[in-house]
């Protein structure tokens, strides 16, 4: 007997009895994950290591004082937010499609960034909500760090602005890459939860560390320029 199941993605045929039953067929997905599941983890470790190299080169310098405290925050927030979005998109595809087949409204592998953040589609709404959480979340962590380790926090409003801007840039890039990578891995009949989240969290570490380094560098350059201007003004007097 054959039974047809119809939904919005098409019609699928279930044959019965299924010839592929028992321990042999149950072990095939596990064998597939054992064979290909380690590669994303190893590559994610390599990507994260580049962020560690950046931190190692900068943390001992005076102009980057306090960077070691902010690094886990910016990397952790970005990684957690993109992991949530990746899981949501993956669940959405599991509900409305089958591995290897993308829905018609997700056929493009490289979607327009506006479609990722500015439409009424459920994944776009989720991306906007997560993006709106970035600034309040970082302000809370920033205030906690200021209370605990106030002497290591740069005393500059410019640094706060650049820090929040860097956080927004990091999460925006990660959320867009999540949309792209989930579509690519789903098209290859791979589970996005296992193959996308390690890559994206590793990229989050690299982007967070790199952008945080730029924040401290720009803050130091601006303060140095202001200090030089301050010294030059008295020298120009009579």
PDB file of C-alpha atoms in Angstrom:
ATOM      1  CA  UNK A   1       0.000   0.000   0.000  1.00  0.00           C
ATOM      2  CA  UNK A   2       1.035   3.584  -0.602  1.00  0.00           C
ATOM      3  CA  UNK A   3      -0.116   6.569   1.339  1.00  0.00           C
ATOM      4  CA  UNK A   4       0.282  10.166   0.108  1.00  0.00           C
ATOM      5  CA  UNK A   5       0.901  13.048   2.473  1.00  0.00           C
ATOM      6  CA  UNK A   6       0.302  16.545   1.128  1.00  0.00           C
ATOM      7  CA  UNK A   7       1.387  19.869   2.597  1.00  0.00           C
ATOM      8  CA  UNK A   8       2.485  23.254   1.337  1.00  0.00           C
ATOM      9  CA  UNK A   9       5.805  21.939   0.076  1.00  0.00           C
ATOM     10  CA  UNK A  10       4.401  19.249  -2.197  1.00  0.00           C
ATOM     11  CA  UNK A  11       3.309  15.633  -2.146  1.00  0.00           C
ATOM     12  CA  UNK A  12       5.440  12.837  -0.732  1.00  0.00           C
ATOM     13  CA  UNK A  13       4.844   9.103  -1.076  1.00  0.00           C
ATOM     14  CA  UNK A  14       5.371   6.695   1.774  1.00  0.00           C
ATOM     15  CA  UNK A  15       5.888   3.080   0.775  1.00  0.00           C
ATOM     16  CA  UNK A  16       5.002   0.337   3.160  1.00  0.00           C
ATOM     17  CA  UNK A  17       6.418  -1.773   4.473  1.00  0.00           C
ATOM     18  CA  UNK A  18       9.715   0.100   4.468  1.00  0.00           C
ATOM     19  CA  UNK A  19      12.544  -2.257   3.498  1.00  0.00           C
ATOM     20  CA  UNK A  20      15.032  -0.161   5.413  1.00  0.00           C
ATOM     21  CA  UNK A  21      14.364  -0.957   9.053  1.00  0.00           C
ATOM     22  CA  UNK A  22      16.390  -2.244  11.946  1.00  0.00           C
ATOM     23  CA  UNK A  23      19.789  -1.378  13.422  1.00  0.00           C
ATOM     24  CA  UNK A  24      21.519  -1.112  10.035  1.00  0.00           C
ATOM     25  CA  UNK A  25      19.385   1.807   8.816  1.00  0.00           C
ATOM     26  CA  UNK A  26      19.264   3.452  12.211  1.00  0.00           C
ATOM     27  CA  UNK A  27      23.046   3.572  12.278  1.00  0.00           C
ATOM     28  CA  UNK A  28      23.418   5.263   8.878  1.00  0.00           C
ATOM     29  CA  UNK A  29      22.605   8.839  10.045  1.00  0.00           C
ATOM     30  CA  UNK A  30      24.910   8.390  13.027  1.00  0.00           C
ATOM     31  CA  UNK A  31      27.680   7.164  10.755  1.00  0.00           C
ATOM     32  CA  UNK A  32      27.127  10.167   8.486  1.00  0.00           C
ATOM     33  CA  UNK A  33      27.416  12.568  11.430  1.00  0.00           C
ATOM     34  CA  UNK A  34      30.515  10.781  12.716  1.00  0.00           C
ATOM     35  CA  UNK A  35      32.116  11.108   9.291  1.00  0.00           C
ATOM     36  CA  UNK A  36      31.257  14.735   8.507  1.00  0.00           C
ATOM     37  CA  UNK A  37      30.293  16.256  11.870  1.00  0.00           C
ATOM     38  CA  UNK A  38      33.844  16.811  13.109  1.00  0.00           C
ATOM     39  CA  UNK A  39      34.894  19.094  10.262  1.00  0.00           C
ATOM     40  CA  UNK A  40      32.754  22.116  11.278  1.00  0.00           C
ATOM     41  CA  UNK A  41      33.966  21.849  14.865  1.00  0.00           C
ATOM     42  CA  UNK A  42      37.637  21.686  13.891  1.00  0.00           C
ATOM     43  CA  UNK A  43      37.317  24.549  11.393  1.00  0.00           C
ATOM     44  CA  UNK A  44      35.420  26.635  13.960  1.00  0.00           C
ATOM     45  CA  UNK A  45      38.275  26.089  16.414  1.00  0.00           C
ATOM     46  CA  UNK A  46      40.744  27.301  13.798  1.00  0.00           C
ATOM     47  CA  UNK A  47      38.659  30.420  13.105  1.00  0.00           C
ATOM     48  CA  UNK A  48      38.342  31.170  16.827  1.00  0.00           C
ATOM     49  CA  UNK A  49      42.101  30.748  17.201  1.00  0.00           C
ATOM     50  CA  UNK A  50      42.684  33.753  14.940  1.00  0.00           C
ATOM     51  CA  UNK A  51      40.630  35.817  17.368  1.00  0.00           C
ATOM     52  CA  UNK A  52      42.799  34.473  20.178  1.00  0.00           C
ATOM     53  CA  UNK A  53      45.921  35.535  18.286  1.00  0.00           C
ATOM     54  CA  UNK A  54      44.552  39.062  17.947  1.00  0.00           C
ATOM     55  CA  UNK A  55      43.811  39.167  21.664  1.00  0.00           C
ATOM     56  CA  UNK A  56      47.261  37.799  22.512  1.00  0.00           C
ATOM     57  CA  UNK A  57      48.980  40.484  20.432  1.00  0.00           C
ATOM     58  CA  UNK A  58      47.000  43.371  21.891  1.00  0.00           C
ATOM     59  CA  UNK A  59      46.072  42.579  25.493  1.00  0.00           C
ATOM     60  CA  UNK A  60      49.513  43.416  26.929  1.00  0.00           C
ATOM     61  CA  UNK A  61      49.681  46.880  25.316  1.00  0.00           C
ATOM     62  CA  UNK A  62      48.691  49.992  27.230  1.00  0.00           C
ATOM     63  CA  UNK A  63      46.250  51.310  24.633  1.00  0.00           C
ATOM     64  CA  UNK A  64      44.254  48.052  24.827  1.00  0.00           C
ATOM     65  CA  UNK A  65      43.931  47.972  28.611  1.00  0.00           C
ATOM     66  CA  UNK A  66      40.637  46.384  29.591  1.00  0.00           C
ATOM     67  CA  UNK A  67      40.144  44.593  26.286  1.00  0.00           C
ATOM     68  CA  UNK A  68      40.402  41.173  27.941  1.00  0.00           C
ATOM     69  CA  UNK A  69      37.283  41.966  29.999  1.00  0.00           C
ATOM     70  CA  UNK A  70      35.127  43.023  27.051  1.00  0.00           C
ATOM     71  CA  UNK A  71      36.179  40.222  24.697  1.00  0.00           C
ATOM     72  CA  UNK A  72      34.096  37.414  26.285  1.00  0.00           C
ATOM     73  CA  UNK A  73      31.077  39.739  26.378  1.00  0.00           C
ATOM     74  CA  UNK A  74      31.069  40.805  22.743  1.00  0.00           C
ATOM     75  CA  UNK A  75      31.955  37.306  21.515  1.00  0.00           C
ATOM     76  CA  UNK A  76      29.450  35.582  23.771  1.00  0.00           C
ATOM     77  CA  UNK A  77      26.515  37.861  22.957  1.00  0.00           C
ATOM     78  CA  UNK A  78      27.106  37.647  19.215  1.00  0.00           C
ATOM     79  CA  UNK A  79      27.588  33.882  19.276  1.00  0.00           C
ATOM     80  CA  UNK A  80      24.468  33.233  21.354  1.00  0.00           C
ATOM     81  CA  UNK A  81      22.239  35.469  19.236  1.00  0.00           C
ATOM     82  CA  UNK A  82      23.348  33.927  15.951  1.00  0.00           C
ATOM     83  CA  UNK A  83      22.959  30.417  17.385  1.00  0.00           C
ATOM     84  CA  UNK A  84      19.349  31.243  18.310  1.00  0.00           C
ATOM     85  CA  UNK A  85      18.612  32.553  14.818  1.00  0.00           C
ATOM     86  CA  UNK A  86      20.269  29.554  13.161  1.00  0.00           C
ATOM     87  CA  UNK A  87      18.200  27.127  15.221  1.00  0.00           C
ATOM     88  CA  UNK A  88      15.006  29.026  14.414  1.00  0.00           C
ATOM     89  CA  UNK A  89      15.653  28.952  10.658  1.00  0.00           C
ATOM     90  CA  UNK A  90      16.617  25.285  10.848  1.00  0.00           C
ATOM     91  CA  UNK A  91      13.413  24.435  12.723  1.00  0.00           C
ATOM     92  CA  UNK A  92      11.434  26.436  10.188  1.00  0.00           C
ATOM     93  CA  UNK A  93      12.919  24.406   7.331  1.00  0.00           C
ATOM     94  CA  UNK A  94      12.292  21.126   9.141  1.00  0.00           C
ATOM     95  CA  UNK A  95       8.644  22.111   9.464  1.00  0.00           C
ATOM     96  CA  UNK A  96       8.038  23.349   5.916  1.00  0.00           C
ATOM     97  CA  UNK A  97      10.433  21.386   3.739  1.00  0.00           C
ATOM     98  CA  UNK A  98      12.632  18.328   3.460  1.00  0.00           C
ATOM     99  CA  UNK A  99      16.452  18.198   3.530  1.00  0.00           C
ATOM    100  CA  UNK A 100      17.853  19.023   0.122  1.00  0.00           C
ATOM    101  CA  UNK A 101      14.760  20.968  -1.002  1.00  0.00           C
ATOM    102  CA  UNK A 102      14.406  24.673  -0.243  1.00  0.00           C
ATOM    103  CA  UNK A 103      10.977  26.314  -0.178  1.00  0.00           C
ATOM    104  CA  UNK A 104      10.159  28.510  -3.149  1.00  0.00           C
ATOM    105  CA  UNK A 105      10.497  31.695  -1.079  1.00  0.00           C
ATOM    106  CA  UNK A 106      14.021  30.667   0.018  1.00  0.00           C
ATOM    107  CA  UNK A 107      15.448  29.548  -3.326  1.00  0.00           C
ATOM    108  CA  UNK A 108      18.093  32.301  -3.456  1.00  0.00           C
ATOM    109  CA  UNK A 109      21.348  31.260  -1.792  1.00  0.00           C
ATOM    110  CA  UNK A 110      22.442  34.887  -1.390  1.00  0.00           C
ATOM    111  CA  UNK A 111      19.309  36.795  -0.344  1.00  0.00           C
ATOM    112  CA  UNK A 112      19.034  40.561  -0.321  1.00  0.00           C
ATOM    113  CA  UNK A 113      20.012  41.875   3.140  1.00  0.00           C
ATOM    114  CA  UNK A 114      16.742  43.829   3.172  1.00  0.00           C
ATOM    115  CA  UNK A 115      14.815  40.569   2.917  1.00  0.00           C
ATOM    116  CA  UNK A 116      16.745  39.275   5.925  1.00  0.00           C
ATOM    117  CA  UNK A 117      15.847  42.180   8.207  1.00  0.00           C
ATOM    118  CA  UNK A 118      13.039  44.254   6.679  1.00  0.00           C
ATOM    119  CA  UNK A 119      10.205  41.928   5.643  1.00  0.00           C
ATOM    120  CA  UNK A 120       7.181  40.486   7.425  1.00  0.00           C
ATOM    121  CA  UNK A 121       8.486  36.926   7.073  1.00  0.00           C
ATOM    122  CA  UNK A 122       8.863  35.091  10.386  1.00  0.00           C
ATOM    123  CA  UNK A 123      12.659  34.668  10.153  1.00  0.00           C
ATOM    124  CA  UNK A 124      13.073  38.348   9.298  1.00  0.00           C
ATOM    125  CA  UNK A 125      11.002  39.348  12.327  1.00  0.00           C
ATOM    126  CA  UNK A 126      13.155  37.104  14.505  1.00  0.00           C
ATOM    127  CA  UNK A 127      16.328  38.700  13.102  1.00  0.00           C
ATOM    128  CA  UNK A 128      15.020  42.194  13.914  1.00  0.00           C
ATOM    129  CA  UNK A 129      14.100  41.207  17.454  1.00  0.00           C
ATOM    130  CA  UNK A 130      17.557  39.751  18.075  1.00  0.00           C
ATOM    131  CA  UNK A 131      19.182  42.834  16.551  1.00  0.00           C
ATOM    132  CA  UNK A 132      17.170  45.136  18.811  1.00  0.00           C
ATOM    133  CA  UNK A 133      18.434  43.208  21.849  1.00  0.00           C
ATOM    134  CA  UNK A 134      22.071  44.023  21.113  1.00  0.00           C
ATOM    135  CA  UNK A 135      22.294  47.585  22.461  1.00  0.00           C
ATOM    136  CA  UNK A 136      20.248  47.071  25.680  1.00  0.00           C
ATOM    137  CA  UNK A 137      22.092  43.840  26.424  1.00  0.00           C
ATOM    138  CA  UNK A 138      25.541  45.344  25.946  1.00  0.00           C
ATOM    139  CA  UNK A 139      24.630  48.428  27.975  1.00  0.00           C
ATOM    140  CA  UNK A 140      23.667  46.184  30.885  1.00  0.00           C
ATOM    141  CA  UNK A 141      26.933  44.229  30.650  1.00  0.00           C
ATOM    142  CA  UNK A 142      28.884  47.453  30.225  1.00  0.00           C
ATOM    143  CA  UNK A 143      27.369  48.852  33.403  1.00  0.00           C
ATOM    144  CA  UNK A 144      28.144  45.657  35.330  1.00  0.00           C
ATOM    145  CA  UNK A 145      31.764  45.763  34.149  1.00  0.00           C
ATOM    146  CA  UNK A 146      31.961  49.423  35.141  1.00  0.00           C
ATOM    147  CA  UNK A 147      30.763  48.582  38.664  1.00  0.00           C
ATOM    148  CA  UNK A 148      33.128  45.645  39.097  1.00  0.00           C
ATOM    149  CA  UNK A 149      36.225  46.772  37.182  1.00  0.00           C
ATOM    150  CA  UNK A 150      35.678  50.487  36.722  1.00  0.00           C
ATOM    151  CA  UNK A 151      39.396  51.320  36.578  1.00  0.00           C
ATOM    152  CA  UNK A 152      39.794  49.165  33.439  1.00  0.00           C
ATOM    153  CA  UNK A 153      36.850  50.676  31.540  1.00  0.00           C
ATOM    154  CA  UNK A 154      37.850  53.454  29.108  1.00  0.00           C
ATOM    155  CA  UNK A 155      36.475  56.716  30.491  1.00  0.00           C
ATOM    156  CA  UNK A 156      35.151  57.994  27.194  1.00  0.00           C
ATOM    157  CA  UNK A 157      31.692  58.353  25.703  1.00  0.00           C
ATOM    158  CA  UNK A 158      33.243  57.913  22.264  1.00  0.00           C
ATOM    159  CA  UNK A 159      34.393  54.438  23.255  1.00  0.00           C
ATOM    160  CA  UNK A 160      30.864  53.495  24.344  1.00  0.00           C
ATOM    161  CA  UNK A 161      29.457  54.662  21.003  1.00  0.00           C
ATOM    162  CA  UNK A 162      32.059  52.756  18.997  1.00  0.00           C
ATOM    163  CA  UNK A 163      31.631  49.677  21.193  1.00  0.00           C
ATOM    164  CA  UNK A 164      27.874  49.577  20.613  1.00  0.00           C
ATOM    165  CA  UNK A 165      28.371  50.240  16.894  1.00  0.00           C
ATOM    166  CA  UNK A 166      30.872  47.375  16.679  1.00  0.00           C
ATOM    167  CA  UNK A 167      28.422  45.070  18.443  1.00  0.00           C
ATOM    168  CA  UNK A 168      25.662  45.981  15.986  1.00  0.00           C
ATOM    169  CA  UNK A 169      27.949  45.416  13.005  1.00  0.00           C
ATOM    170  CA  UNK A 170      29.048  42.044  14.372  1.00  0.00           C
ATOM    171  CA  UNK A 171      25.521  40.744  14.997  1.00  0.00           C
ATOM    172  CA  UNK A 172      24.199  42.135  11.692  1.00  0.00           C
ATOM    173  CA  UNK A 173      26.891  40.305   9.729  1.00  0.00           C
ATOM    174  CA  UNK A 174      26.352  37.099  11.691  1.00  0.00           C
ATOM    175  CA  UNK A 175      22.572  37.123  11.251  1.00  0.00           C
ATOM    176  CA  UNK A 176      22.895  37.616   7.504  1.00  0.00           C
ATOM    177  CA  UNK A 177      25.516  34.858   7.245  1.00  0.00           C
ATOM    178  CA  UNK A 178      23.208  32.593   9.235  1.00  0.00           C
ATOM    179  CA  UNK A 179      20.506  33.045   6.598  1.00  0.00           C
ATOM    180  CA  UNK A 180      22.963  32.262   3.813  1.00  0.00           C
ATOM    181  CA  UNK A 181      24.713  29.304   5.440  1.00  0.00           C
ATOM    182  CA  UNK A 182      21.490  27.617   6.566  1.00  0.00           C
ATOM    183  CA  UNK A 183      20.182  27.713   2.999  1.00  0.00           C
ATOM    184  CA  UNK A 184      23.430  26.315   1.594  1.00  0.00           C
ATOM    185  CA  UNK A 185      23.693  23.479   4.110  1.00  0.00           C
ATOM    186  CA  UNK A 186      19.991  22.619   3.790  1.00  0.00           C
ATOM    187  CA  UNK A 187      20.395  22.465   0.012  1.00  0.00           C
ATOM    188  CA  UNK A 188      23.185  19.929   0.593  1.00  0.00           C
ATOM    189  CA  UNK A 189      20.822  17.877   2.813  1.00  0.00           C
ATOM    190  CA  UNK A 190      22.905  18.661   5.917  1.00  0.00           C
ATOM    191  CA  UNK A 191      21.580  19.597   9.333  1.00  0.00           C
ATOM    192  CA  UNK A 192      22.166  23.364   9.852  1.00  0.00           C
ATOM    193  CA  UNK A 193      22.261  22.952  13.631  1.00  0.00           C
ATOM    194  CA  UNK A 194      25.332  20.737  13.376  1.00  0.00           C
ATOM    195  CA  UNK A 195      27.110  22.450  10.487  1.00  0.00           C
ATOM    196  CA  UNK A 196      26.263  26.159  10.745  1.00  0.00           C
ATOM    197  CA  UNK A 197      26.381  26.970  14.455  1.00  0.00           C
ATOM    198  CA  UNK A 198      30.086  26.030  14.920  1.00  0.00           C
ATOM    199  CA  UNK A 199      31.095  28.136  11.911  1.00  0.00           C
ATOM    200  CA  UNK A 200      29.026  31.131  12.982  1.00  0.00           C
ATOM    201  CA  UNK A 201      30.136  31.093  16.612  1.00  0.00           C
ATOM    202  CA  UNK A 202      33.749  30.881  15.458  1.00  0.00           C
ATOM    203  CA  UNK A 203      33.203  33.801  13.096  1.00  0.00           C
ATOM    204  CA  UNK A 204      31.513  35.641  15.960  1.00  0.00           C
ATOM    205  CA  UNK A 205      34.661  35.278  18.062  1.00  0.00           C
ATOM    206  CA  UNK A 206      36.856  36.505  15.219  1.00  0.00           C
ATOM    207  CA  UNK A 207      34.610  39.439  14.310  1.00  0.00           C
ATOM    208  CA  UNK A 208      34.056  40.409  17.936  1.00  0.00           C
ATOM    209  CA  UNK A 209      37.751  40.408  18.783  1.00  0.00           C
ATOM    210  CA  UNK A 210      38.705  42.272  15.610  1.00  0.00           C
ATOM    211  CA  UNK A 211      36.035  44.957  15.979  1.00  0.00           C
ATOM    212  CA  UNK A 212      36.781  45.372  19.684  1.00  0.00           C
ATOM    213  CA  UNK A 213      40.441  45.918  18.827  1.00  0.00           C
ATOM    214  CA  UNK A 214      39.429  48.667  16.418  1.00  0.00           C
ATOM    215  CA  UNK A 215      37.298  50.277  19.136  1.00  0.00           C
ATOM    216  CA  UNK A 216      40.203  50.463  21.567  1.00  0.00           C
ATOM    217  CA  UNK A 217      42.586  51.633  18.844  1.00  0.00           C
ATOM    218  CA  UNK A 218      40.274  54.419  17.642  1.00  0.00           C
ATOM    219  CA  UNK A 219      39.602  55.513  21.214  1.00  0.00           C
ATOM    220  CA  UNK A 220      43.329  55.655  21.942  1.00  0.00           C
ATOM    221  CA  UNK A 221      44.088  57.583  18.746  1.00  0.00           C
ATOM    222  CA  UNK A 222      41.343  60.140  19.436  1.00  0.00           C
ATOM    223  CA  UNK A 223      42.466  60.636  23.018  1.00  0.00           C
ATOM    224  CA  UNK A 224      46.097  60.959  21.916  1.00  0.00           C
ATOM    225  CA  UNK A 225      45.135  63.571  19.333  1.00  0.00           C
ATOM    226  CA  UNK A 226      43.126  65.466  21.936  1.00  0.00           C
ATOM    227  CA  UNK A 227      46.105  65.326  24.294  1.00  0.00           C
ATOM    228  CA  UNK A 228      48.458  66.701  21.640  1.00  0.00           C
ATOM    229  CA  UNK A 229      46.016  69.504  20.879  1.00  0.00           C
ATOM    230  CA  UNK A 230      45.866  70.300  24.544  1.00  0.00           C
ATOM    231  CA  UNK A 231      49.628  70.638  24.754  1.00  0.00           C
ATOM    232  CA  UNK A 232      49.879  72.727  21.591  1.00  0.00           C
ATOM    233  CA  UNK A 233      47.452  75.409  22.724  1.00  0.00           C
ATOM    234  CA  UNK A 234      49.534  76.753  25.652  1.00  0.00           C
ATOM    235  CA  UNK A 235      52.700  76.633  23.527  1.00  0.00           C
ATOM    236  CA  UNK A 236      51.176  79.003  20.960  1.00  0.00           C
ATOM    237  CA  UNK A 237      50.542  81.742  23.562  1.00  0.00           C
ATOM    238  CA  UNK A 238      52.893  84.626  24.393  1.00  0.00           C
TER     239      UNK A 238
END
